[in-house]
Tab-separated table of C-alpha atoms and ligand atoms in Angstrom:
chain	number	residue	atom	x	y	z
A	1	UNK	CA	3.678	-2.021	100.422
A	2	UNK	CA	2.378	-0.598	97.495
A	3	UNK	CA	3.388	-2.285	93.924
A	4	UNK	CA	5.042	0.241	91.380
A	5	UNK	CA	7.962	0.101	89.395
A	6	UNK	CA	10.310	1.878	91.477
A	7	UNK	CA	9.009	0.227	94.665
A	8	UNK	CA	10.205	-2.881	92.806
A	9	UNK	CA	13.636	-1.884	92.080
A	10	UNK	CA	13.524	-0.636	95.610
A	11	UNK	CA	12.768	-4.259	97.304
A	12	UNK	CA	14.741	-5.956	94.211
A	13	UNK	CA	18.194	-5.007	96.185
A	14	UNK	CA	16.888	-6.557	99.674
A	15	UNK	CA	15.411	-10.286	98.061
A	16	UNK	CA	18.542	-12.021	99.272
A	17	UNK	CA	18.695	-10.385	102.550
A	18	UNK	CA	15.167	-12.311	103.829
A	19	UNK	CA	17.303	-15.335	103.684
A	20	UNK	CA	20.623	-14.943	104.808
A	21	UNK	CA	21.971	-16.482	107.638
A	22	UNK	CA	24.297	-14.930	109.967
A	23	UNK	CA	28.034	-14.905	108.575
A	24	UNK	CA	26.532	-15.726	104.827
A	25	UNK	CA	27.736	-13.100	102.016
A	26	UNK	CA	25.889	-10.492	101.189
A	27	UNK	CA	26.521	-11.139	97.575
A	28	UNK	CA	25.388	-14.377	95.771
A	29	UNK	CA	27.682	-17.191	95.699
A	30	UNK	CA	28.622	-18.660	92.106
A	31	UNK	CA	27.413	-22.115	92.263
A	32	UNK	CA	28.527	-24.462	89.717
A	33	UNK	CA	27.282	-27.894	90.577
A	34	UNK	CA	26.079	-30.594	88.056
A	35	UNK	CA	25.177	-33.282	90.929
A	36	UNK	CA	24.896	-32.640	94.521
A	37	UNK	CA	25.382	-34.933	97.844
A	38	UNK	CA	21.946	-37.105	97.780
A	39	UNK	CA	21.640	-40.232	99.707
A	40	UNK	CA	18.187	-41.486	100.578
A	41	UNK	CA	14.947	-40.120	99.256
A	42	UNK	CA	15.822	-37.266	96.787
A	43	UNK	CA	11.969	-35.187	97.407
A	44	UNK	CA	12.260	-31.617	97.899
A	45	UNK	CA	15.847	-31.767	97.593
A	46	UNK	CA	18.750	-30.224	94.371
A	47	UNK	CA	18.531	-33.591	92.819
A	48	UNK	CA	21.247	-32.892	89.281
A	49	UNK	CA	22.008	-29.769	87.544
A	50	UNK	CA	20.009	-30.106	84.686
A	51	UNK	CA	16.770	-29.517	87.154
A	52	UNK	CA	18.074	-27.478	90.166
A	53	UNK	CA	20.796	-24.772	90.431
A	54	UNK	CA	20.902	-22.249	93.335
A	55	UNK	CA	22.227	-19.208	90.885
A	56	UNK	CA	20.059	-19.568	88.168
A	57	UNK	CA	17.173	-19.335	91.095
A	58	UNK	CA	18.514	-16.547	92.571
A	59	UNK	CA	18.678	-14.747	89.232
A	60	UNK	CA	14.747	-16.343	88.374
A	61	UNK	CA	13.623	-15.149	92.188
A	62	UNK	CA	14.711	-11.017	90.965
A	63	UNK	CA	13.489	-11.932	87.723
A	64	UNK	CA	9.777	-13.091	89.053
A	65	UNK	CA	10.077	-10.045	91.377
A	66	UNK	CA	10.705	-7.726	88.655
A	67	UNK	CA	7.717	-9.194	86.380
A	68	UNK	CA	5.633	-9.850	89.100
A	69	UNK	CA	5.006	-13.617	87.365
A	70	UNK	CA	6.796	-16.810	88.203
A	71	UNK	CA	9.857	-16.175	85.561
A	72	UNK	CA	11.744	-19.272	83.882
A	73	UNK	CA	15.438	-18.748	83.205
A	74	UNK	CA	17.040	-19.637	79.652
A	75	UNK	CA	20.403	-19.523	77.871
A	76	UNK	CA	19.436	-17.063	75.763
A	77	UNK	CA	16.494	-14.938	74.234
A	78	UNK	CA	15.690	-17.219	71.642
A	79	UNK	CA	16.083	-20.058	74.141
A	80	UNK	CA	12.872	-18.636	75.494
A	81	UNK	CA	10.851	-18.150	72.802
A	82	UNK	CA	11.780	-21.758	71.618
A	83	UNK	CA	10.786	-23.919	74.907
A	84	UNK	CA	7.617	-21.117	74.405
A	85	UNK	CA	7.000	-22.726	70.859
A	86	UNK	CA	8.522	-26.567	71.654
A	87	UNK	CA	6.369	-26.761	75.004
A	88	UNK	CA	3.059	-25.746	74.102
A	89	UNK	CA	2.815	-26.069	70.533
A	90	UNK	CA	1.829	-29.350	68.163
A	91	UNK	CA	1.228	-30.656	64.662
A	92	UNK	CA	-1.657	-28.648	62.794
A	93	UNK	CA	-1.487	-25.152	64.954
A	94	UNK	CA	-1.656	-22.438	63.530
A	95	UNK	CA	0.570	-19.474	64.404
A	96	UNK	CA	0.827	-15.764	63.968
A	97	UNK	CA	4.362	-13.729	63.988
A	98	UNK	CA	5.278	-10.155	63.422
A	99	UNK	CA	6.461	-9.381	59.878
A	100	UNK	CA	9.095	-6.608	61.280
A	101	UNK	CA	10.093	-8.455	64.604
A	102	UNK	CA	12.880	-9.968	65.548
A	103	UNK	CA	14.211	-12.000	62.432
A	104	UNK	CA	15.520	-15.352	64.423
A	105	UNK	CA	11.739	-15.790	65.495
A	106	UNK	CA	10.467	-16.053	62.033
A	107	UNK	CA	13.609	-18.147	60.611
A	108	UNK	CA	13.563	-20.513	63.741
A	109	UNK	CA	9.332	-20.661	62.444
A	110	UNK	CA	10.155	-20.936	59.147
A	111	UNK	CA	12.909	-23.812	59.076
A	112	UNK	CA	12.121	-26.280	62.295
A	113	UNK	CA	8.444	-25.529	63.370
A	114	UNK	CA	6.764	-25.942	59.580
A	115	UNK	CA	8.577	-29.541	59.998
A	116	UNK	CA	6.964	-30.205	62.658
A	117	UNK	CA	3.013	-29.244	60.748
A	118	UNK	CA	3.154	-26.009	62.988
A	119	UNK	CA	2.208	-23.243	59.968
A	120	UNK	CA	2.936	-19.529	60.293
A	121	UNK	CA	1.382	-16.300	59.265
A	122	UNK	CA	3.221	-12.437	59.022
A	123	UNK	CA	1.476	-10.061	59.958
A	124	UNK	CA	2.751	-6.277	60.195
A	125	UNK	CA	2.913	-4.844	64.045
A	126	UNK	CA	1.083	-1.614	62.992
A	127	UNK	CA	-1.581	-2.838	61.545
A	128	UNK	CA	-1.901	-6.333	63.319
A	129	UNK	CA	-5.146	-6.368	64.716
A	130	UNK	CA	-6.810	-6.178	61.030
A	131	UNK	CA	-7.974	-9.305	60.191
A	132	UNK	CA	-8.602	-10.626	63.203
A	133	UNK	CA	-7.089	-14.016	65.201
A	134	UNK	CA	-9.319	-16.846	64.387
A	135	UNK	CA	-7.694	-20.238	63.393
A	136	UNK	CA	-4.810	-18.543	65.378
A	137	UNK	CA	-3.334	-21.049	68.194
A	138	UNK	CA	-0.759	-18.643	69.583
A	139	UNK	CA	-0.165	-14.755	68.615
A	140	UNK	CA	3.251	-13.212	69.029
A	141	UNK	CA	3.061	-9.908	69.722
A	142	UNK	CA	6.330	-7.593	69.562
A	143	UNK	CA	6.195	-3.774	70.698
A	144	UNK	CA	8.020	-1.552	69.831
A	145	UNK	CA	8.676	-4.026	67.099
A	146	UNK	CA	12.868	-4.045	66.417
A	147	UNK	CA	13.875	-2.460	64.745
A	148	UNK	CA	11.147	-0.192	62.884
A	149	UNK	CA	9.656	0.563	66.044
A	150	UNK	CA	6.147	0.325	64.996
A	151	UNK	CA	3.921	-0.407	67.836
A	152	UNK	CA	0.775	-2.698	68.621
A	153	UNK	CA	-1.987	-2.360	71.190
A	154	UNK	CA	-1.222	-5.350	73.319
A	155	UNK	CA	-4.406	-5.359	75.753
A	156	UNK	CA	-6.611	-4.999	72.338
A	157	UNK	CA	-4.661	-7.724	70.486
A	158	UNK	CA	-5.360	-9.872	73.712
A	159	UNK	CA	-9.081	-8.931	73.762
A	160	UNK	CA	-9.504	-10.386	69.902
A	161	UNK	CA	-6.953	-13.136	70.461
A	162	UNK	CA	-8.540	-15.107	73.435
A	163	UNK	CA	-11.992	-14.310	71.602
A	164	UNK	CA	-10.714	-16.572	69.322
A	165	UNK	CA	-9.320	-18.714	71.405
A	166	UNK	CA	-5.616	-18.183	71.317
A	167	UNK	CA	-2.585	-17.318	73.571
A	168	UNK	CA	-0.912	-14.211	73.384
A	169	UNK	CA	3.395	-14.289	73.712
A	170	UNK	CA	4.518	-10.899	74.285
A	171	UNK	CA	8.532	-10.393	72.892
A	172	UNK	CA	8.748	-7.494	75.527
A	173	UNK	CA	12.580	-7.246	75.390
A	174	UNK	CA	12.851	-3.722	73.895
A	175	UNK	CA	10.852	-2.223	77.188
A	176	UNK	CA	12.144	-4.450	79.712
A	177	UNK	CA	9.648	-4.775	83.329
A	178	UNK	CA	10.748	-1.199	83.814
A	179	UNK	CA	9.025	0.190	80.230
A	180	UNK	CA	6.011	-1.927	79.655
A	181	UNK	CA	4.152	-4.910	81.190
A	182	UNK	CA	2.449	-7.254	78.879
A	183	UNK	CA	1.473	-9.278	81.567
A	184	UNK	CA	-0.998	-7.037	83.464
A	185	UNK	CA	-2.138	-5.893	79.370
A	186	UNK	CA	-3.675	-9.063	79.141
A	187	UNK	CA	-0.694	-11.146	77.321
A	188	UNK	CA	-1.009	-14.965	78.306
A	189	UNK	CA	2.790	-15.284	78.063
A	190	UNK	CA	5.882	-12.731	78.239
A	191	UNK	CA	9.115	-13.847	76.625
A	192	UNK	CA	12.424	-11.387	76.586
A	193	UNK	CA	15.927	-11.483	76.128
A	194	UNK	CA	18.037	-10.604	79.364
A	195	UNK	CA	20.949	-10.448	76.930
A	196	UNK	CA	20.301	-6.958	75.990
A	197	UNK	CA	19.598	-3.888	78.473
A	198	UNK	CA	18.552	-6.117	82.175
A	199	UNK	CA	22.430	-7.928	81.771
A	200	UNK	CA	23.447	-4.483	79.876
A	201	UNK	CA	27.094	-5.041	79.592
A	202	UNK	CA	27.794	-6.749	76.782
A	203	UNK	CA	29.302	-9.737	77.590
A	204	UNK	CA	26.404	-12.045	78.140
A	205	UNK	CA	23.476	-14.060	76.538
A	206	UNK	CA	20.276	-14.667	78.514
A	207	UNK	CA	16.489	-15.195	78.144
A	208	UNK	CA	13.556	-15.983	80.449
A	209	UNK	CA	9.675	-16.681	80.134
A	210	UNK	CA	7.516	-15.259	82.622
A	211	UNK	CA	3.450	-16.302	82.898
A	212	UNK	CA	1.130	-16.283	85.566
A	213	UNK	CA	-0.800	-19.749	84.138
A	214	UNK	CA	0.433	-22.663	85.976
A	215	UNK	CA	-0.197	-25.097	83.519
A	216	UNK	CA	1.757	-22.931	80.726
A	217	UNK	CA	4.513	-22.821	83.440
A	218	UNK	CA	4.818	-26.299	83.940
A	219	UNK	CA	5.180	-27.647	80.557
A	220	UNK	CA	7.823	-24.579	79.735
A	221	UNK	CA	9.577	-26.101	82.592
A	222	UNK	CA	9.651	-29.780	81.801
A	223	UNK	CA	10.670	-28.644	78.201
A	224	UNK	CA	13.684	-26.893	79.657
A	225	UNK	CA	14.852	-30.003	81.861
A	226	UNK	CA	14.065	-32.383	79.256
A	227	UNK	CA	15.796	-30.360	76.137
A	228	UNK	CA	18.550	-29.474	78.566
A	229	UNK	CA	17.870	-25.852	77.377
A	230	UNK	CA	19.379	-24.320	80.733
A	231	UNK	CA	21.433	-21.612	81.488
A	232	UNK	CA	25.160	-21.633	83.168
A	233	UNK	CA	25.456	-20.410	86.531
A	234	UNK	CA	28.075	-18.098	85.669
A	235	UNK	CA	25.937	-16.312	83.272
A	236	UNK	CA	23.062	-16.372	85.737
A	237	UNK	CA	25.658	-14.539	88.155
A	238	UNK	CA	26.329	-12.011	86.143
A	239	UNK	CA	22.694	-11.728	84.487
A	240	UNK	CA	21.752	-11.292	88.679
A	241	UNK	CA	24.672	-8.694	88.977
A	242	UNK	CA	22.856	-6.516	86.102
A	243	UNK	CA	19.434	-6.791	87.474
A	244	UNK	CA	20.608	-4.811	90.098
A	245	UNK	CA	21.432	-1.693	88.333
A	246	UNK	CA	18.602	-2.435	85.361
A	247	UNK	CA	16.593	-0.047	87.165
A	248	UNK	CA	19.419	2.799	87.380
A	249	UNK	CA	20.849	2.173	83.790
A	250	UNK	CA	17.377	1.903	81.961
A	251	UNK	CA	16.101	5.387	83.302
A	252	UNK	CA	19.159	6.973	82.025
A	253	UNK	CA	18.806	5.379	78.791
A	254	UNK	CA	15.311	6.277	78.271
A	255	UNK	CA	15.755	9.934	79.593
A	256	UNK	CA	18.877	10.423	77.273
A	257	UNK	CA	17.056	9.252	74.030
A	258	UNK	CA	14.271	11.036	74.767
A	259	UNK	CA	16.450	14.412	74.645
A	260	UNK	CA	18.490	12.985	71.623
A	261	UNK	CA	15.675	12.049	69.505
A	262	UNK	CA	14.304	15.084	69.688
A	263	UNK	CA	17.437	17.025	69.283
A	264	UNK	CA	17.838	14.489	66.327
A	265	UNK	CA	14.957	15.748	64.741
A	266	UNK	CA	15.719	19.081	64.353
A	267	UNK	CA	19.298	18.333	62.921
A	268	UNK	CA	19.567	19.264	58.992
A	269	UNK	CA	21.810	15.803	58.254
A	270	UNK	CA	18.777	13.688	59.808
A	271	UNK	CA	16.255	12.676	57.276
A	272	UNK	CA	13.943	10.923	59.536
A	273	UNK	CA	13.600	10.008	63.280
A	274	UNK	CA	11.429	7.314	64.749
A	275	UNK	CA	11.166	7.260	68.079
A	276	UNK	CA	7.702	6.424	70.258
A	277	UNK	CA	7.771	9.145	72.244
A	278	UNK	CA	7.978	11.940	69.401
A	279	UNK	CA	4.604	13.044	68.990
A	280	UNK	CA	4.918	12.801	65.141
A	281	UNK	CA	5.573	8.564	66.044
A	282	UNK	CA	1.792	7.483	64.373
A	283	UNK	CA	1.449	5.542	67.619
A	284	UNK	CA	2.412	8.353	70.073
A	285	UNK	CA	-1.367	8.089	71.520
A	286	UNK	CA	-0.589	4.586	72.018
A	287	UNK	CA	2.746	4.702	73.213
A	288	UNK	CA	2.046	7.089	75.667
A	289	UNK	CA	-1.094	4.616	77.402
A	290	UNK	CA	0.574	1.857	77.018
A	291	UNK	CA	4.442	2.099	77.584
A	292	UNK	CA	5.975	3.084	80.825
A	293	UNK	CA	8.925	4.928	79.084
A	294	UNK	CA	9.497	5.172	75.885
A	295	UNK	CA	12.319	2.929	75.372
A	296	UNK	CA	16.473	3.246	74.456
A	297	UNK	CA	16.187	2.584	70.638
A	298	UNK	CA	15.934	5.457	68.453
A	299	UNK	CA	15.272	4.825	64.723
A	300	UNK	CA	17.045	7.499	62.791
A	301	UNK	CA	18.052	7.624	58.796
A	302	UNK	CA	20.503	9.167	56.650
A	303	UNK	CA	20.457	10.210	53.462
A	304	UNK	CA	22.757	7.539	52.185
A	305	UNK	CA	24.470	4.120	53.538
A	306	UNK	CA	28.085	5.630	53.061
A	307	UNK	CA	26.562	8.684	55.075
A	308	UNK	CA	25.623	6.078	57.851
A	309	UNK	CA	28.509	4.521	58.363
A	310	UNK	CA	30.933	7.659	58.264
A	311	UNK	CA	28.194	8.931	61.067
A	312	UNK	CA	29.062	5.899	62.971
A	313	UNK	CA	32.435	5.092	62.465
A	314	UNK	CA	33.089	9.198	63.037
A	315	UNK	CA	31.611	8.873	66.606
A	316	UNK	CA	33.794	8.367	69.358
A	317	UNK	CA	31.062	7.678	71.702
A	318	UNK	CA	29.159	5.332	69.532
A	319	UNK	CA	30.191	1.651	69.385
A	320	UNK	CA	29.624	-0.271	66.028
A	321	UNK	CA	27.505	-3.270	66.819
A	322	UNK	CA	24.409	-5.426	66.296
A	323	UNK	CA	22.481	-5.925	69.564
A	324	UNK	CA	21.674	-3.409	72.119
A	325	UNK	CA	20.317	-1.957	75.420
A	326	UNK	CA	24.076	-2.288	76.867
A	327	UNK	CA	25.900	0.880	79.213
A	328	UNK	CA	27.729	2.028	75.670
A	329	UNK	CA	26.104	2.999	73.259
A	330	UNK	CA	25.827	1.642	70.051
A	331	UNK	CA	24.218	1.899	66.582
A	332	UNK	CA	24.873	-0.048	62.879
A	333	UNK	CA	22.949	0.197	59.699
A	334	UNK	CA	20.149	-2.572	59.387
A	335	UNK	CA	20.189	-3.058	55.651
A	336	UNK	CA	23.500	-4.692	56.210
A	337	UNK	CA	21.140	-7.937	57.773
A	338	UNK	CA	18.712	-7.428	54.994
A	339	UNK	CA	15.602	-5.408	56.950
A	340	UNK	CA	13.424	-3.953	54.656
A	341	UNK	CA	14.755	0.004	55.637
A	342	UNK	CA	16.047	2.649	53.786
A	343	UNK	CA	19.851	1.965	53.145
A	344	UNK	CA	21.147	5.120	55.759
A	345	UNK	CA	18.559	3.517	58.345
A	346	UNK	CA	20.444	3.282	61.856
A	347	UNK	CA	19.039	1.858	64.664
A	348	UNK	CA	20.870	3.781	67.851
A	349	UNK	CA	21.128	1.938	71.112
A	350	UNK	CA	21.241	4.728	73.643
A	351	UNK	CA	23.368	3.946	76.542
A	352	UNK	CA	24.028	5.295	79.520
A	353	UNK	CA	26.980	7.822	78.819
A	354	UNK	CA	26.082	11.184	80.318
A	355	UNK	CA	23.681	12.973	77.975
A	356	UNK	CA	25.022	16.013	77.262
A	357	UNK	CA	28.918	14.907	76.450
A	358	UNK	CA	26.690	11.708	74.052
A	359	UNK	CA	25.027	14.123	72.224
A	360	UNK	CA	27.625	16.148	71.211
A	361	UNK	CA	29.738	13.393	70.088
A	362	UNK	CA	26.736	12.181	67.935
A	363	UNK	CA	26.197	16.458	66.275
A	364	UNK	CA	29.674	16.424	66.225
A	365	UNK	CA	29.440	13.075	63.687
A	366	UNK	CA	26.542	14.346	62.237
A	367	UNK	CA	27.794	18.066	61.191
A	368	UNK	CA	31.508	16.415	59.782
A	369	UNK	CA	29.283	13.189	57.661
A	370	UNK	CA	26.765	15.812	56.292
A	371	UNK	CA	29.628	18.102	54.564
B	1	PLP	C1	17.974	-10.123	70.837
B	1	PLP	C2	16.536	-10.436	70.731
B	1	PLP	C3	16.063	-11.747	70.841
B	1	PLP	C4	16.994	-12.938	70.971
B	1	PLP	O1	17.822	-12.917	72.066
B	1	PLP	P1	19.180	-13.766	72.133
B	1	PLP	O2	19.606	-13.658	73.538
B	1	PLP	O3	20.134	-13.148	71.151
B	1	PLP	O4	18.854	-15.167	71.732
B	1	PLP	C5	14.697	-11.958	70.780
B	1	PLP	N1	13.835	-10.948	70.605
B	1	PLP	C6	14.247	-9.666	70.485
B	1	PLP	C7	13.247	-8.581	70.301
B	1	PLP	C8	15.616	-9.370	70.528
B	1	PLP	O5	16.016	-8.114	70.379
């Protein structure tokens, strides 16, 4: 069978089915175990929940599937990118991190790593190539970068960084395995947050790690069972319930922003759009190689803060929130966290409301907040 995305969402919905047993539910059972009935020699069998738990692997099994890499499951996104940092990193590396990423990564840098003698160096995602990688242990690469939505070339940053001699992390959690794959770019390790669009309802917090190095696998692993990093089943359940629509819900988001941001651009209230696939985005060239869609986030600014948050508040079909990638829509003004944006910077979360009845809802807020 040939390997493509959509061949992969295809077989994604049948995993289960090569192991069921007559009479055994289609759907996956919830397990919640923390020990499990062991006499005798324990080899090759669930030995404790800390190490073994039946939902979380089922949820791991569609996540390897979908990344096409033995995947790691984690409570959360940041989860992730810790037992990336915790498991392979010691005193005296030397690390390099997005200036206009995700802001936890650099804080969680920043206040525990540094005590350990791991240092840090920013580096902007446009422009992070220049200078090159040596000295670098481990290079954390995050494209689009959220929530600027600059963009880096991940197979060239991989190139320079194993020339030097260091790993590459990929944060792909904006694209998801639908919209990019780091992996097969080159990147050493992919880390993402299943909390936004592959759960994509709001309601839980996941993460995983996915690498094709077995030695990088193992000692991620051993972190997570001996930091007791691990996710619930219940959340794996559900995290496994959203995988199975990822494919559905992430096309519509894509497609719909697509038509909005360039709709968005036009509109006389709009000051500026950002979005990669607008060929005015100064990595469009890029975007276009290296992204398989391109993406739900849409950066879009306002002339003021007060006209950004009558925009928002005005539109019944956009919910006020941080996070995104979820089935509603959402959008809030970054400068209330502090990013270094204009003040009527929004970041929208396109969802996956039909795209006609969105975008008039969103002109409709636009037109009344630009009186
Ligand atoms: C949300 C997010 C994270 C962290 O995920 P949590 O599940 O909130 O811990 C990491 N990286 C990026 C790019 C994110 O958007």
């Amino acid at each position: 069978m040939t390997d493509t995305p959509t061949s992969r969402a295809a077989s994604l919905q049948h995993l289960r089915r090569q192991k069921l047993m007559k009479g055994e539910p289609v759907a996956l059972p919830l397990t919640l175990a923390s020990t499990y009935h062991l006499p005798g020699d324990p080899k090759d069998f669930n030995q404790y929940g800390r190490f073994d738990n039946a939902t979380w692997e089922a949820a791991e099994e569609m996540l390897s599937h979908l990344e096409g890499a033995p995947c790691l499951a984690f409570p959360s996104g940041m989860a992730a990118i810790s037992a990336v940092f915790f498991g392979l990193l010691k005193s005296g590396d030397r690390i390099l991190l997005p200036s206009d990423g995700y802001y936890t990564t650099r804080v969680l840098s920043e206040r525990f790593l540094s005590r350990f003698g791991v240092s840090f160096d920013l580096g902007p995602t446009a422009s992070f190539l220049d200078g090159g990688f040596d000295g670098y242990r481990l290079v954390f690469v995050e494209t689009p970068a959220n929530p600027g939505l600059e963009l880096c070339d991940i197979a060239a940053v991989a190139r320079a960084a194993h020339a030097a001699g260091a790993l590459v992390v990929a944060d792909n959690t904006t694209m998801t395995p639908f919209g990019q794959r780091p992996l097969d770019l080159g990147a050493d390790i992919l880390v993402a947050a299943d909390t936004k669009a592959p759960n994509g309802h709001s309601d839980t917090l996941f993460g995983h790690v996915a690498t094709r190095d077995t030695e990088i696998f193992e000692s991620v692993r051993r972190w997570r069972e001996l930091s007791g990093s691990i996710p619930g089943p219940f959340e794996a359940w559900l995290l496994h319930r959203g995988l199975e629509t990822l494919e559905l819900r992430f096309d519509r988001m894509c497609s719909s922003a697509g038509v909005l941001a360039a709709r968005l651009k036009r509109h006389k209230a709009v000051e500026a759009v950002r979005y990669p696939g607008l060929p005015d985005h100064p990595s469009h060239n890029l975007a276009s190689t290296q992204m398989l869609r391109f993406g739900s986030l849409i950066g879009l600014t306002l002339k003021s803060a007060e006209t950004a948050e009558a925009f928002i508040d005005g539109c019944e079909l956009l919910q006020p929130a941080t996070s995104f990638g979820s089935v509603h829509s959402s959008a809030e003004r970054r400068a209330r966290w502090g990013d270094a944006v204009a003040p009527g910077f929004i970041r929208l979360s396109v969802g996956c409301e039909p795209t006609e009845d969105l975008w008039q809802a969103i002109d409709r807020s636009l037109s009344a907040t630009d009186r």
